[in-house]
Amino acid sequence: MISFISDWGYKSYYVGVAKSVIYSISPDSKVIDISHDIEPFDVEEASHVIERVFDDLPKGSVLLCVVDPTVGSDRRAVVVSIDEKYCVVPDNGVLTRLIELKDVKSAYMIENPKYMYKYPPSSTFHGRDIFAPAAAYIDSGIAPYEFGRAVENLKTIKIEGVFVNTGKVESVVAYIDGFGNIETTISLKDLQTAGISGNYMLVNGKRAILTNNYSEGKHELILAHVDSSNYIEISSSAGKASEILKLKKRDKIVLQNLD
């Protein structure tokens, strides 16, 4: 199975062409579209999304992510093995969160022309000529080392961490979903370590209720709860939390005791 993430959207033909290349190489592959609505060129957003979906992907499957603002440059295309799964990605930091949290078993450059759709590849569509075919060949059983030289140091980008102090936890907005829910990398343990307790807290100065789900606390403006990735998510029963709190990706978010 191939799980596909990109910033291409559906207005253009890129997703369809890449999937057609996959099926021309490996007709028996199954391609699952995770998202093609990553903000254009936003490598950090892609890294957060990859982290959130990765543990739910089957062992032996392939994660194909093409968020590639420097396509055509000398950045490497790589196949990375993590947790008995394969990632086919540009080496530009999209795997940062996985690299921070998990052990990388191996990584190889995708440089063997035998496994490219066109050679030399287009300077602007490596998704079609390099990444999609590599995902298809891996899904059909080709070993990663067949693609090229081993890579030891994968590129990572700086992603703000979580800062825990007495009565306060600070981080940044990791991702905002289509409902305006604010996803963070703050855990319930972080709140407990900070000594944030009780049913209520402040989120960027506004009162929020700590709930178990979206339906609880429906009379409160701001809700905080543990999401499906085990991070604190901020939502609202009265619209989009991101608009109410006037927050966007990478903005500072502060959770603290109400007192």
Short mmCIF file of C-alpha atoms in Angstrom, two decimals:
data_model
loop_
_atom_site.label_atom_id
_atom_site.label_comp_id
_atom_site.label_asym_id
_atom_site.label_seq_id
_atom_site.Cartn_x
_atom_site.Cartn_y
_atom_site.Cartn_z
CA MET A 1 0.00 0.00 0.00
CA ILE A 2 1.15 3.53 -0.81
CA SER A 3 -0.05 6.47 1.30
CA PHE A 4 0.25 9.71 -0.65
CA ILE A 5 0.76 13.24 0.71
CA SER A 6 1.47 16.37 -1.33
CA ASP A 7 0.87 20.09 -1.60
CA TRP A 8 -0.42 19.80 -5.16
CA GLY A 9 -4.15 20.15 -4.54
CA TYR A 10 -6.62 18.89 -7.12
CA LYS A 11 -6.92 21.86 -9.44
CA SER A 12 -3.89 20.66 -11.41
CA TYR A 13 -3.30 17.26 -12.94
CA TYR A 14 -0.22 16.34 -10.87
CA VAL A 15 -1.85 13.89 -8.45
CA GLY A 16 -3.56 12.00 -11.25
CA VAL A 17 -0.40 11.74 -13.32
CA ALA A 18 1.69 10.53 -10.37
CA LYS A 19 -0.89 7.85 -9.54
CA SER A 20 -1.03 6.81 -13.18
CA VAL A 21 2.75 6.32 -13.14
CA ILE A 22 2.44 4.20 -10.00
CA TYR A 23 -0.18 1.96 -11.58
CA SER A 24 1.77 1.64 -14.83
CA ILE A 25 4.69 0.22 -12.83
CA SER A 26 2.78 -1.69 -10.15
CA PRO A 27 -0.83 -2.35 -11.19
CA ASP A 28 -1.56 -4.23 -7.97
CA SER A 29 -0.57 -1.36 -5.69
CA LYS A 30 -3.21 0.38 -3.61
CA VAL A 31 -2.82 4.15 -3.30
CA ILE A 32 -4.44 5.95 -0.35
CA ASP A 33 -4.68 9.74 -0.54
CA ILE A 34 -3.87 11.09 2.92
CA SER A 35 -3.91 14.76 1.91
CA HIS A 36 -3.01 16.90 -1.07
CA ASP A 37 -3.90 20.11 0.74
CA ILE A 38 -0.63 20.74 2.55
CA GLU A 39 0.05 24.47 2.34
CA PRO A 40 2.19 24.95 -0.80
CA PHE A 41 5.90 24.53 -0.03
CA ASP A 42 5.26 24.13 3.72
CA VAL A 43 7.76 21.45 4.69
CA GLU A 44 7.10 21.92 8.40
CA GLU A 45 3.36 21.36 8.03
CA ALA A 46 4.08 18.21 6.03
CA SER A 47 6.36 16.99 8.82
CA HIS A 48 3.57 17.39 11.41
CA VAL A 49 1.03 15.60 9.21
CA ILE A 50 3.44 12.73 8.53
CA GLU A 51 4.02 12.27 12.25
CA ARG A 52 0.29 12.19 12.95
CA VAL A 53 -0.54 9.54 10.35
CA PHE A 54 2.59 7.39 10.44
CA ASP A 55 1.71 5.00 13.28
CA ASP A 56 -1.63 4.19 11.62
CA LEU A 57 0.01 3.01 8.37
CA PRO A 58 0.45 -0.75 7.87
CA LYS A 59 3.87 -2.32 8.30
CA GLY A 60 5.54 -2.87 4.97
CA SER A 61 3.67 0.03 3.37
CA VAL A 62 5.12 3.07 1.63
CA LEU A 63 4.61 6.69 2.63
CA LEU A 64 5.01 8.90 -0.45
CA CYS A 65 5.29 12.60 0.38
CA VAL A 66 6.02 15.22 -2.27
CA VAL A 67 6.26 18.66 -0.71
CA ASP A 68 9.29 19.85 -2.58
CA PRO A 69 9.90 23.61 -2.88
CA THR A 70 13.45 23.09 -4.19
CA VAL A 71 12.56 20.57 -6.91
CA GLY A 72 15.27 20.45 -9.56
CA SER A 73 18.02 21.53 -7.17
CA ASP A 74 20.75 19.34 -5.69
CA ARG A 75 18.57 18.26 -2.74
CA ARG A 76 18.49 14.49 -2.52
CA ALA A 77 15.58 12.17 -3.19
CA VAL A 78 15.60 9.36 -0.64
CA VAL A 79 14.02 6.11 0.50
CA VAL A 80 14.01 5.88 4.29
CA SER A 81 13.14 2.83 6.41
CA ILE A 82 11.46 3.55 9.77
CA ASP A 83 9.47 1.10 11.91
CA GLU A 84 9.21 -1.51 9.14
CA LYS A 85 7.74 1.07 6.77
CA TYR A 86 9.24 3.02 3.89
CA CYS A 87 9.22 6.75 3.26
CA VAL A 88 9.83 8.10 -0.24
CA VAL A 89 10.52 11.80 0.13
CA PRO A 90 12.72 14.73 -0.82
CA ASP A 91 15.48 15.10 1.76
CA ASN A 92 14.38 18.56 2.80
CA GLY A 93 13.13 18.13 6.36
CA VAL A 94 9.69 16.59 5.79
CA LEU A 95 10.72 13.70 8.05
CA THR A 96 11.94 15.95 10.87
CA ARG A 97 9.27 14.97 13.40
CA LEU A 98 9.70 11.25 12.67
CA ILE A 99 13.48 11.54 12.97
CA GLU A 100 13.07 13.30 16.33
CA LEU A 101 10.77 10.60 17.68
CA LYS A 102 11.81 7.34 16.01
CA ASP A 103 14.89 5.38 14.93
CA VAL A 104 15.82 5.49 11.26
CA LYS A 105 16.86 2.02 10.15
CA SER A 106 18.36 3.00 6.79
CA ALA A 107 18.23 5.59 4.04
CA TYR A 108 19.24 5.45 0.38
CA MET A 109 19.40 7.98 -2.39
CA ILE A 110 17.08 7.53 -5.35
CA GLU A 111 19.60 7.85 -8.18
CA ASN A 112 19.42 4.65 -10.23
CA PRO A 113 17.93 5.57 -13.65
CA LYS A 114 16.50 2.05 -13.89
CA TYR A 115 13.86 3.01 -11.33
CA MET A 116 12.92 6.40 -12.75
CA TYR A 117 9.96 7.03 -15.01
CA LYS A 118 11.95 9.34 -17.28
CA TYR A 119 15.70 9.87 -17.42
CA PRO A 120 16.97 12.46 -17.25
CA PRO A 121 14.02 13.48 -15.10
CA SER A 122 12.08 16.67 -15.63
CA SER A 123 13.58 19.56 -13.66
CA THR A 124 10.13 20.51 -12.32
CA PHE A 125 8.19 17.25 -11.89
CA HIS A 126 10.24 14.87 -9.76
CA GLY A 127 6.96 13.67 -8.29
CA ARG A 128 6.23 11.97 -11.58
CA ASP A 129 9.73 10.97 -12.66
CA ILE A 130 11.45 10.04 -9.37
CA PHE A 131 9.19 9.78 -6.32
CA ALA A 132 6.07 8.07 -7.69
CA PRO A 133 8.03 5.38 -9.53
CA ALA A 134 10.27 4.75 -6.50
CA ALA A 135 7.17 4.24 -4.33
CA ALA A 136 5.72 1.86 -6.90
CA TYR A 137 8.90 -0.19 -7.20
CA ILE A 138 9.26 -0.49 -3.42
CA ASP A 139 5.62 -1.49 -3.09
CA SER A 140 6.23 -4.18 -5.70
CA GLY A 141 9.18 -5.60 -3.76
CA ILE A 142 12.35 -3.80 -4.88
CA ALA A 143 14.79 -3.37 -1.98
CA PRO A 144 15.72 0.22 -1.02
CA TYR A 145 19.46 -0.39 -1.52
CA GLU A 146 18.78 -0.96 -5.23
CA PHE A 147 18.02 2.74 -5.66
CA GLY A 148 21.43 4.17 -4.85
CA ARG A 149 24.02 5.05 -2.23
CA ALA A 150 23.38 4.91 1.49
CA VAL A 151 22.63 8.19 3.28
CA GLU A 152 23.69 8.76 6.88
CA ASN A 153 22.62 12.30 7.70
CA LEU A 154 19.09 13.19 6.68
CA LYS A 155 18.19 16.85 6.67
CA THR A 156 16.05 18.22 9.46
CA ILE A 157 14.53 21.64 10.00
CA LYS A 158 14.10 23.62 13.19
CA ILE A 159 10.68 23.03 14.73
CA GLU A 160 9.89 24.82 17.97
CA GLY A 161 9.61 22.52 20.94
CA VAL A 162 7.51 22.60 24.10
CA PHE A 163 8.63 24.68 27.07
CA VAL A 164 7.25 23.64 30.45
CA ASN A 165 7.36 25.99 33.43
CA THR A 166 5.47 26.12 36.71
CA GLY A 167 1.85 26.80 35.85
CA LYS A 168 2.56 27.39 32.17
CA VAL A 169 3.31 25.46 28.96
CA GLU A 170 4.44 27.28 25.83
CA SER A 171 4.74 26.01 22.27
CA VAL A 172 3.59 26.96 18.78
CA VAL A 173 0.64 26.00 16.61
CA ALA A 174 1.62 22.86 14.71
CA TYR A 175 -1.34 22.56 12.37
CA ILE A 176 -4.85 23.90 11.84
CA ASP A 177 -7.36 21.50 10.35
CA GLY A 178 -10.32 22.29 8.11
CA PHE A 179 -12.57 22.85 11.12
CA GLY A 180 -10.27 25.49 12.54
CA ASN A 181 -9.11 23.19 15.33
CA ILE A 182 -5.64 24.06 16.59
CA GLU A 183 -3.25 21.13 16.88
CA THR A 184 -0.18 21.37 19.09
CA THR A 185 2.73 19.18 20.18
CA ILE A 186 1.83 19.69 23.85
CA SER A 187 0.97 16.49 25.71
CA LEU A 188 -1.26 15.92 28.71
CA LYS A 189 1.91 14.98 30.59
CA ASP A 190 3.32 18.44 29.84
CA LEU A 191 0.26 20.01 31.47
CA GLN A 192 0.60 17.74 34.49
CA THR A 193 4.32 18.51 34.81
CA ALA A 194 3.51 22.23 34.74
CA GLY A 195 0.93 21.72 37.46
CA ILE A 196 -1.96 22.82 35.28
CA SER A 197 -4.94 21.12 36.87
CA GLY A 198 -8.66 21.39 37.25
CA ASN A 199 -11.31 21.69 34.59
CA TYR A 200 -10.29 25.13 33.36
CA MET A 201 -7.16 26.81 32.04
CA LEU A 202 -6.18 29.84 29.99
CA VAL A 203 -5.27 29.50 26.32
CA ASN A 204 -3.51 32.67 25.18
CA GLY A 205 -5.36 34.52 27.90
CA LYS A 206 -8.84 33.14 27.15
CA ARG A 207 -10.64 30.73 29.45
CA ALA A 208 -10.85 27.17 28.16
CA ILE A 209 -12.39 24.02 29.56
CA LEU A 210 -10.48 20.72 29.50
CA THR A 211 -12.82 18.11 28.00
CA ASN A 212 -12.71 14.55 26.69
CA ASN A 213 -14.29 15.31 23.32
CA TYR A 214 -15.92 17.97 21.14
CA SER A 215 -19.42 17.58 22.61
CA GLU A 216 -18.50 18.20 26.21
CA GLY A 217 -18.42 21.78 27.44
CA LYS A 218 -20.60 22.89 24.57
CA HIS A 219 -21.54 26.06 26.42
CA GLU A 220 -17.89 27.09 26.67
CA LEU A 221 -16.25 29.13 23.92
CA ILE A 222 -12.86 27.38 23.94
CA LEU A 223 -12.28 23.65 24.49
CA ALA A 224 -9.02 21.82 25.11
CA HIS A 225 -8.76 18.05 24.83
CA VAL A 226 -6.37 15.24 23.93
CA ASP A 227 -6.64 14.51 20.22
CA SER A 228 -6.22 11.24 18.35
CA SER A 229 -2.44 11.78 18.18
CA ASN A 230 -2.24 12.24 21.96
CA TYR A 231 -1.53 15.95 21.78
CA ILE A 232 -3.57 18.81 23.18
CA GLU A 233 -5.96 20.23 20.60
CA ILE A 234 -7.84 23.49 20.97
CA SER A 235 -11.34 23.67 19.48
CA SER A 236 -14.50 25.71 19.88
CA SER A 237 -18.22 25.06 20.15
CA ALA A 238 -18.94 28.43 18.55
CA GLY A 239 -16.93 28.38 15.33
CA LYS A 240 -13.29 28.02 14.39
CA ALA A 241 -10.94 28.19 17.34
CA SER A 242 -8.16 29.48 15.09
CA GLU A 243 -10.29 32.51 14.17
CA ILE A 244 -11.57 33.12 17.70
CA LEU A 245 -8.02 33.06 19.09
CA LYS A 246 -6.60 34.75 15.98
CA LEU A 247 -3.93 32.09 15.61
CA LYS A 248 -2.20 30.66 12.57
CA LYS A 249 0.51 28.05 12.07
CA ARG A 250 3.69 28.63 14.05
CA ASP A 251 2.10 31.32 16.21
CA LYS A 252 2.94 31.10 19.91
CA ILE A 253 0.41 29.28 22.08
CA VAL A 254 0.43 29.46 25.88
CA LEU A 255 -1.56 27.18 28.19
CA GLN A 256 -1.55 28.17 31.85
CA ASN A 257 -3.44 27.90 35.10
CA LEU A 258 -6.58 29.96 35.37
CA ASP A 259 -5.61 31.35 38.78
#
